[in-house]
mmCIF file of C-alpha atoms and ligand atoms in Angstrom:
data_model
loop_
_atom_site.group_PDB
_atom_site.id
_atom_site.type_symbol
_atom_site.label_atom_id
_atom_site.label_comp_id
_atom_site.label_asym_id
_atom_site.label_seq_id
_atom_site.Cartn_x
_atom_site.Cartn_y
_atom_site.Cartn_z
ATOM 1 C CA UNK A 1 -2.413 3.398 15.917
ATOM 2 C CA UNK A 2 -1.389 -0.221 16.342
ATOM 3 C CA UNK A 3 2.341 -0.696 15.736
ATOM 4 C CA UNK A 4 3.440 -4.303 15.231
ATOM 5 C CA UNK A 5 7.144 -5.085 15.104
ATOM 6 C CA UNK A 6 8.188 -8.391 13.538
ATOM 7 C CA UNK A 7 11.714 -9.754 13.436
ATOM 8 C CA UNK A 8 12.337 -9.595 9.705
ATOM 9 C CA UNK A 9 10.818 -8.964 6.297
ATOM 10 C CA UNK A 10 9.341 -12.462 5.979
ATOM 11 C CA UNK A 11 7.619 -12.270 9.355
ATOM 12 C CA UNK A 12 6.349 -8.765 8.565
ATOM 13 C CA UNK A 13 4.931 -10.006 5.269
ATOM 14 C CA UNK A 14 3.218 -13.033 6.839
ATOM 15 C CA UNK A 15 1.644 -10.881 9.522
ATOM 16 C CA UNK A 16 0.379 -8.379 6.968
ATOM 17 C CA UNK A 17 -1.044 -11.195 4.818
ATOM 18 C CA UNK A 18 -2.921 -12.521 7.855
ATOM 19 C CA UNK A 19 -4.796 -9.243 8.243
ATOM 20 C CA UNK A 20 -5.815 -9.303 4.582
ATOM 21 C CA UNK A 21 -6.764 -12.990 4.702
ATOM 22 C CA UNK A 22 -8.848 -12.512 7.833
ATOM 23 C CA UNK A 23 -10.850 -9.806 6.058
ATOM 24 C CA UNK A 24 -11.309 -11.934 2.918
ATOM 25 C CA UNK A 25 -12.557 -14.850 5.036
ATOM 26 C CA UNK A 26 -14.939 -12.726 7.102
ATOM 27 C CA UNK A 27 -16.190 -10.648 4.185
ATOM 28 C CA UNK A 28 -15.749 -12.579 0.911
ATOM 29 C CA UNK A 29 -16.945 -9.600 -1.169
ATOM 30 C CA UNK A 30 -14.594 -7.125 0.510
ATOM 31 C CA UNK A 31 -12.762 -4.298 -1.227
ATOM 32 C CA UNK A 32 -8.973 -4.383 -0.989
ATOM 33 C CA UNK A 33 -6.831 -1.316 -1.585
ATOM 34 C CA UNK A 34 -3.497 -2.534 -2.930
ATOM 35 C CA UNK A 35 -0.028 -1.079 -3.285
ATOM 36 C CA UNK A 36 2.980 -1.720 -5.509
ATOM 37 C CA UNK A 37 6.701 -1.396 -4.728
ATOM 38 C CA UNK A 38 9.164 -3.873 -3.245
ATOM 39 C CA UNK A 39 7.620 -3.800 0.233
ATOM 40 C CA UNK A 40 4.396 -5.804 -0.366
ATOM 41 C CA UNK A 41 5.941 -8.414 -2.707
ATOM 42 C CA UNK A 42 6.290 -11.120 -0.043
ATOM 43 C CA UNK A 43 2.871 -10.328 1.394
ATOM 44 C CA UNK A 44 1.451 -11.069 -2.079
ATOM 45 C CA UNK A 45 3.486 -14.314 -2.173
ATOM 46 C CA UNK A 46 1.973 -15.336 1.141
ATOM 47 C CA UNK A 47 -1.552 -14.510 -0.065
ATOM 48 C CA UNK A 48 -0.858 -16.598 -3.169
ATOM 49 C CA UNK A 49 0.281 -19.475 -0.960
ATOM 50 C CA UNK A 50 -2.864 -19.139 1.165
ATOM 51 C CA UNK A 51 -4.975 -19.235 -1.996
ATOM 52 C CA UNK A 52 -3.216 -22.324 -3.359
ATOM 53 C CA UNK A 53 -2.761 -24.288 -0.141
ATOM 54 C CA UNK A 54 -5.593 -23.107 2.074
ATOM 55 C CA UNK A 55 -8.209 -22.233 -0.529
ATOM 56 C CA UNK A 56 -8.344 -18.528 0.323
ATOM 57 C CA UNK A 57 -11.027 -17.414 -2.091
ATOM 58 C CA UNK A 58 -10.769 -14.080 -3.912
ATOM 59 C CA UNK A 59 -13.580 -14.747 -6.384
ATOM 60 C CA UNK A 60 -15.856 -12.038 -4.957
ATOM 61 C CA UNK A 61 -13.133 -9.583 -3.936
ATOM 62 C CA UNK A 62 -12.785 -6.178 -5.588
ATOM 63 C CA UNK A 63 -9.402 -4.443 -5.665
ATOM 64 C CA UNK A 64 -8.298 -0.855 -6.200
ATOM 65 C CA UNK A 65 -4.680 0.096 -6.637
ATOM 66 C CA UNK A 66 -3.307 3.318 -5.287
ATOM 67 C CA UNK A 67 -1.516 4.643 -8.316
ATOM 68 C CA UNK A 68 -0.071 4.206 -11.786
ATOM 69 C CA UNK A 69 2.657 5.890 -13.806
ATOM 70 C CA UNK A 70 1.135 8.261 -16.301
ATOM 71 C CA UNK A 71 2.023 7.401 -19.888
ATOM 72 C CA UNK A 72 2.672 3.683 -19.393
ATOM 73 C CA UNK A 73 0.250 1.211 -21.002
ATOM 74 C CA UNK A 74 -0.939 -1.689 -18.797
ATOM 75 C CA UNK A 75 1.259 -4.195 -20.641
ATOM 76 C CA UNK A 76 4.456 -2.149 -20.057
ATOM 77 C CA UNK A 77 6.743 -4.164 -17.781
ATOM 78 C CA UNK A 78 7.158 -1.260 -15.383
ATOM 79 C CA UNK A 79 3.492 -0.334 -15.191
ATOM 80 C CA UNK A 80 1.829 -0.959 -11.871
ATOM 81 C CA UNK A 81 -0.914 -2.896 -13.648
ATOM 82 C CA UNK A 82 1.732 -5.299 -14.939
ATOM 83 C CA UNK A 83 3.315 -5.474 -11.490
ATOM 84 C CA UNK A 84 -0.011 -6.484 -9.942
ATOM 85 C CA UNK A 85 -0.629 -9.137 -12.586
ATOM 86 C CA UNK A 86 2.814 -10.641 -12.077
ATOM 87 C CA UNK A 87 2.924 -10.428 -8.287
ATOM 88 C CA UNK A 88 -0.647 -11.282 -7.369
ATOM 89 C CA UNK A 89 -3.567 -11.254 -9.775
ATOM 90 C CA UNK A 90 -2.459 -14.029 -12.102
ATOM 91 C CA UNK A 91 -1.766 -16.344 -9.164
ATOM 92 C CA UNK A 92 -5.145 -16.036 -7.420
ATOM 93 C CA UNK A 93 -8.794 -16.349 -8.480
ATOM 94 C CA UNK A 94 -9.675 -12.646 -8.443
ATOM 95 C CA UNK A 95 -12.094 -11.802 -11.210
ATOM 96 C CA UNK A 96 -10.461 -9.531 -13.847
ATOM 97 C CA UNK A 97 -13.497 -7.258 -14.000
ATOM 98 C CA UNK A 98 -13.244 -6.554 -10.265
ATOM 99 C CA UNK A 99 -9.633 -5.356 -10.532
ATOM 100 C CA UNK A 100 -8.959 -1.628 -10.784
ATOM 101 C CA UNK A 101 -5.609 0.045 -11.342
ATOM 102 C CA UNK A 102 -5.643 3.719 -12.410
ATOM 103 C CA UNK A 103 -5.166 4.015 -16.154
ATOM 104 C CA UNK A 104 -1.853 5.488 -17.227
ATOM 105 C CA UNK A 105 -3.395 6.299 -20.600
ATOM 106 C CA UNK A 106 -6.441 8.327 -19.556
ATOM 107 C CA UNK A 107 -6.992 11.203 -21.993
ATOM 108 C CA UNK A 108 -9.308 13.434 -19.976
ATOM 109 C CA UNK A 109 -7.317 13.022 -16.789
ATOM 110 C CA UNK A 110 -9.554 15.099 -14.521
ATOM 111 C CA UNK A 111 -12.711 13.270 -15.562
ATOM 112 C CA UNK A 112 -10.889 9.959 -15.240
ATOM 113 C CA UNK A 113 -9.723 10.737 -11.697
ATOM 114 C CA UNK A 114 -13.243 11.703 -10.691
ATOM 115 C CA UNK A 115 -14.527 8.438 -12.130
ATOM 116 C CA UNK A 116 -11.925 6.477 -10.123
ATOM 117 C CA UNK A 117 -13.195 8.098 -6.931
ATOM 118 C CA UNK A 118 -16.775 7.333 -7.976
ATOM 119 C CA UNK A 119 -15.960 3.678 -8.590
ATOM 120 C CA UNK A 120 -14.553 3.372 -5.055
ATOM 121 C CA UNK A 121 -17.717 4.930 -3.613
ATOM 122 C CA UNK A 122 -20.000 2.743 -5.738
ATOM 123 C CA UNK A 123 -18.626 -0.443 -4.195
ATOM 124 C CA UNK A 124 -19.052 0.961 -0.695
ATOM 125 C CA UNK A 125 -15.465 2.132 -0.072
ATOM 126 C CA UNK A 126 -12.220 0.320 0.604
ATOM 127 C CA UNK A 127 -12.185 -2.076 3.560
ATOM 128 C CA UNK A 128 -8.429 -2.249 4.014
ATOM 129 C CA UNK A 129 -5.872 -0.121 2.221
ATOM 130 C CA UNK A 130 -2.343 -1.517 2.078
ATOM 131 C CA UNK A 131 0.366 1.161 1.986
ATOM 132 C CA UNK A 132 4.119 1.376 1.608
ATOM 133 C CA UNK A 133 6.116 4.446 2.509
ATOM 134 C CA UNK A 134 8.530 6.230 0.191
ATOM 135 C CA UNK A 135 11.976 7.457 1.167
ATOM 136 C CA UNK A 136 10.469 10.959 1.253
ATOM 137 C CA UNK A 137 7.548 9.882 3.446
ATOM 138 C CA UNK A 138 5.014 9.627 0.655
ATOM 139 C CA UNK A 139 2.010 7.312 0.616
ATOM 140 C CA UNK A 140 0.962 6.351 -2.898
ATOM 141 C CA UNK A 141 2.462 9.147 -5.018
ATOM 142 C CA UNK A 142 1.490 11.900 -2.611
ATOM 143 C CA UNK A 143 4.833 13.651 -2.567
ATOM 144 C CA UNK A 144 5.856 16.101 0.181
ATOM 145 C CA UNK A 145 3.605 19.132 -0.030
ATOM 146 C CA UNK A 146 0.526 17.198 -1.166
ATOM 147 C CA UNK A 147 -2.571 18.410 0.647
ATOM 148 C CA UNK A 148 -3.688 16.035 3.357
ATOM 149 C CA UNK A 149 -7.173 16.466 1.859
ATOM 150 C CA UNK A 150 -6.042 15.679 -1.703
ATOM 151 C CA UNK A 151 -8.072 13.455 -4.005
ATOM 152 C CA UNK A 152 -7.198 11.217 -6.953
ATOM 153 C CA UNK A 153 -5.274 13.347 -9.455
ATOM 154 C CA UNK A 154 -2.297 13.673 -11.761
ATOM 155 C CA UNK A 155 0.926 14.487 -9.895
ATOM 156 C CA UNK A 156 4.500 15.305 -10.864
ATOM 157 C CA UNK A 157 6.953 12.885 -9.289
ATOM 158 C CA UNK A 158 9.598 14.174 -6.920
ATOM 159 C CA UNK A 159 13.280 13.904 -7.932
ATOM 160 C CA UNK A 160 13.842 11.575 -4.968
ATOM 161 C CA UNK A 161 11.078 9.219 -6.119
ATOM 162 C CA UNK A 162 12.419 9.214 -9.670
ATOM 163 C CA UNK A 163 15.863 8.276 -8.307
ATOM 164 C CA UNK A 164 14.395 5.631 -5.957
ATOM 165 C CA UNK A 165 12.444 4.040 -8.807
ATOM 166 C CA UNK A 166 15.188 4.279 -11.435
ATOM 167 C CA UNK A 167 16.394 0.838 -10.313
ATOM 168 C CA UNK A 168 13.456 -0.720 -12.135
ATOM 169 C CA UNK A 169 14.150 1.029 -15.436
ATOM 170 C CA UNK A 170 17.073 0.789 -17.830
ATOM 171 C CA UNK A 171 18.034 4.384 -17.199
ATOM 172 C CA UNK A 172 16.792 7.191 -14.980
ATOM 173 C CA UNK A 173 15.459 9.152 -17.996
ATOM 174 C CA UNK A 174 13.000 6.304 -18.630
ATOM 175 C CA UNK A 175 11.199 6.805 -15.316
ATOM 176 C CA UNK A 176 7.888 8.547 -16.030
ATOM 177 C CA UNK A 177 7.640 12.092 -14.645
ATOM 178 C CA UNK A 178 3.931 11.921 -13.823
ATOM 179 C CA UNK A 179 1.560 9.546 -12.116
ATOM 180 C CA UNK A 180 -2.119 9.233 -11.309
ATOM 181 C CA UNK A 181 -2.555 8.653 -7.612
ATOM 182 C CA UNK A 182 -5.266 8.421 -5.005
ATOM 183 C CA UNK A 183 -5.024 11.475 -2.761
ATOM 184 C CA UNK A 184 -4.274 11.463 0.948
ATOM 185 C CA UNK A 185 -7.943 12.354 1.533
ATOM 186 C CA UNK A 186 -9.018 9.401 -0.621
ATOM 187 C CA UNK A 187 -6.756 7.047 1.338
ATOM 188 C CA UNK A 188 -7.993 8.326 4.701
ATOM 189 C CA UNK A 189 -11.542 7.290 3.724
ATOM 190 C CA UNK A 190 -10.623 3.598 3.686
ATOM 191 C CA UNK A 191 -12.081 1.806 6.705
ATOM 192 C CA UNK A 192 -8.720 0.441 7.779
ATOM 193 C CA UNK A 193 -5.181 1.364 6.757
ATOM 194 C CA UNK A 194 -2.209 -0.971 6.942
ATOM 195 C CA UNK A 195 1.236 0.538 6.427
ATOM 196 C CA UNK A 196 4.175 -1.791 5.818
ATOM 197 C CA UNK A 197 7.851 -0.899 6.000
ATOM 198 C CA UNK A 198 11.033 -2.898 6.218
ATOM 199 C CA UNK A 199 14.749 -2.251 6.216
ATOM 200 C CA UNK A 200 17.128 0.206 7.814
ATOM 201 C CA UNK A 201 16.680 2.783 5.104
ATOM 202 C CA UNK A 202 13.037 3.304 6.070
ATOM 203 C CA UNK A 203 13.733 3.661 9.828
ATOM 204 C CA UNK A 204 14.044 7.439 9.953
ATOM 205 C CA UNK A 205 11.041 8.229 7.788
ATOM 206 C CA UNK A 206 8.891 5.672 9.635
ATOM 207 C CA UNK A 207 9.727 7.406 12.933
ATOM 208 C CA UNK A 208 8.884 10.779 11.406
ATOM 209 C CA UNK A 209 5.580 9.491 10.048
ATOM 210 C CA UNK A 210 4.453 7.740 13.234
ATOM 211 C CA UNK A 211 5.930 9.903 15.971
ATOM 212 C CA UNK A 212 6.540 13.247 14.318
ATOM 213 C CA UNK A 213 4.049 16.024 13.691
ATOM 214 C CA UNK A 214 1.254 15.564 11.161
ATOM 215 C CA UNK A 215 2.536 17.415 8.154
ATOM 216 C CA UNK A 216 2.030 17.537 4.416
ATOM 217 C CA UNK A 217 5.833 17.280 4.177
ATOM 218 C CA UNK A 218 5.566 13.611 5.241
ATOM 219 C CA UNK A 219 2.233 12.545 3.814
ATOM 220 C CA UNK A 220 2.357 9.205 5.684
ATOM 221 C CA UNK A 221 2.006 11.221 8.910
ATOM 222 C CA UNK A 222 -1.668 11.740 7.947
ATOM 223 C CA UNK A 223 -2.243 8.179 9.164
ATOM 224 C CA UNK A 224 -2.174 9.603 12.669
ATOM 225 C CA UNK A 225 -5.595 11.127 11.893
ATOM 226 C CA UNK A 226 -7.239 7.803 11.009
ATOM 227 C CA UNK A 227 -9.126 5.754 13.642
ATOM 228 C CA UNK A 228 -8.026 2.281 12.483
ATOM 229 C CA UNK A 229 -4.392 1.999 11.449
ATOM 230 C CA UNK A 230 -2.073 -0.988 11.657
ATOM 231 C CA UNK A 231 1.624 -0.394 11.061
ATOM 232 C CA UNK A 232 3.581 -3.598 10.444
ATOM 233 C CA UNK A 233 7.358 -3.184 10.568
ATOM 234 C CA UNK A 234 10.435 -5.326 10.678
ATOM 235 C CA UNK A 235 13.026 -4.713 13.408
ATOM 236 C CA UNK A 236 15.184 -2.562 11.148
ATOM 237 C CA UNK A 237 12.398 -0.233 10.064
ATOM 238 C CA UNK A 238 11.338 0.086 13.722
ATOM 239 C CA UNK A 239 14.855 0.825 14.950
ATOM 240 C CA UNK A 240 14.465 4.599 15.227
ATOM 241 C CA UNK A 241 11.115 4.644 16.987
ATOM 242 C CA UNK A 242 11.345 6.379 20.356
ATOM 243 C CA UNK A 243 8.367 4.436 21.754
ATOM 244 C CA UNK A 244 9.459 1.064 20.403
ATOM 245 C CA UNK A 245 9.384 -0.629 23.826
ATOM 246 C CA UNK A 246 5.883 0.637 24.488
ATOM 247 C CA UNK A 247 4.571 -0.639 21.138
ATOM 248 C CA UNK A 248 5.951 -4.109 21.879
ATOM 249 C CA UNK A 249 4.433 -4.042 25.362
ATOM 250 C CA UNK A 250 1.071 -2.693 24.159
ATOM 251 C CA UNK A 251 0.786 -5.323 21.446
ATOM 252 C CA UNK A 252 1.442 -8.102 23.976
ATOM 253 C CA UNK A 253 -1.064 -6.664 26.463
ATOM 254 C CA UNK A 254 -3.776 -6.203 23.845
ATOM 255 C CA UNK A 255 -3.280 -9.771 22.606
ATOM 256 C CA UNK A 256 -3.542 -11.020 26.195
ATOM 257 C CA UNK A 257 -6.669 -8.964 26.798
ATOM 258 C CA UNK A 258 -8.467 -10.307 23.759
ATOM 259 C CA UNK A 259 -7.107 -13.812 24.326
ATOM 260 C CA UNK A 260 -4.905 -14.328 21.331
HETATM 261 P P1 LIG B 301 9.134 0.436 -1.893
HETATM 262 O O1 LIG B 301 8.334 1.778 -2.247
HETATM 263 O O2 LIG B 301 8.117 -0.520 -1.366
HETATM 264 O O3 LIG B 301 9.693 -0.013 -3.215
HETATM 265 O O4 LIG B 301 10.161 0.807 -0.895
HETATM 266 C C1 LIG B 301 7.454 2.298 -1.315
HETATM 267 C C2 LIG B 301 6.798 3.543 -1.849
HETATM 268 O O5 LIG B 301 7.449 4.318 -2.577
HETATM 269 O O6 LIG B 301 5.618 3.762 -1.535
#
């Protein structure tokens, strides 16, 4: 696991955007796994800037989002589809028919979830999956107790997640109680995972996920089982890591070794 510690949220976001941009440049028809939430917002801004100022070309890129609230139509302001349009898709030249966000309106949910998995396989899998981490250690909407082998499915949201996300809705009762989410097993099949976290309030759960035992109680801890993981943190989110000094040292040494 490569742990990169940047000084603040902006630096974290720029660094994360560089990893995505490098992939898009090297493999123009790559498959990006994208995440919603406050964490990746500035990374999307930086990717937008790179598109506008540096010509970063998304025309052949396919994207899959991790999750969607169940019951919200794509044009609902709090849907994750809407979030992606507003924060990234409408600012870059990604082709609308290569953009996938789970449908919050699927009728036959099981069949729909299977088809989402199939679509990922049909394009050859996800090259890099961007992830945030929830206050309860979740990745996507894989709440504590989700099997580490879970697949795309309908889940009931945890009380903590409903509270965390209530800030985006008028009142807590408006937060949907269900979501469709990629499973932990689905996520682990991506070729590379990149977890982002910033701010003091993520420090404890980040330490649990990276340095604690692998457990379904902190689904982000499953990243420890993946061969190619990059964790990009700001100083605050890294502040409770026991091996912080080592990660800083290792990153410097590895950069020196590979000459940049
Ligand atoms: P946040 O959410 O980026 O808004 O903190 C992260 C998550 O719940 O995965």
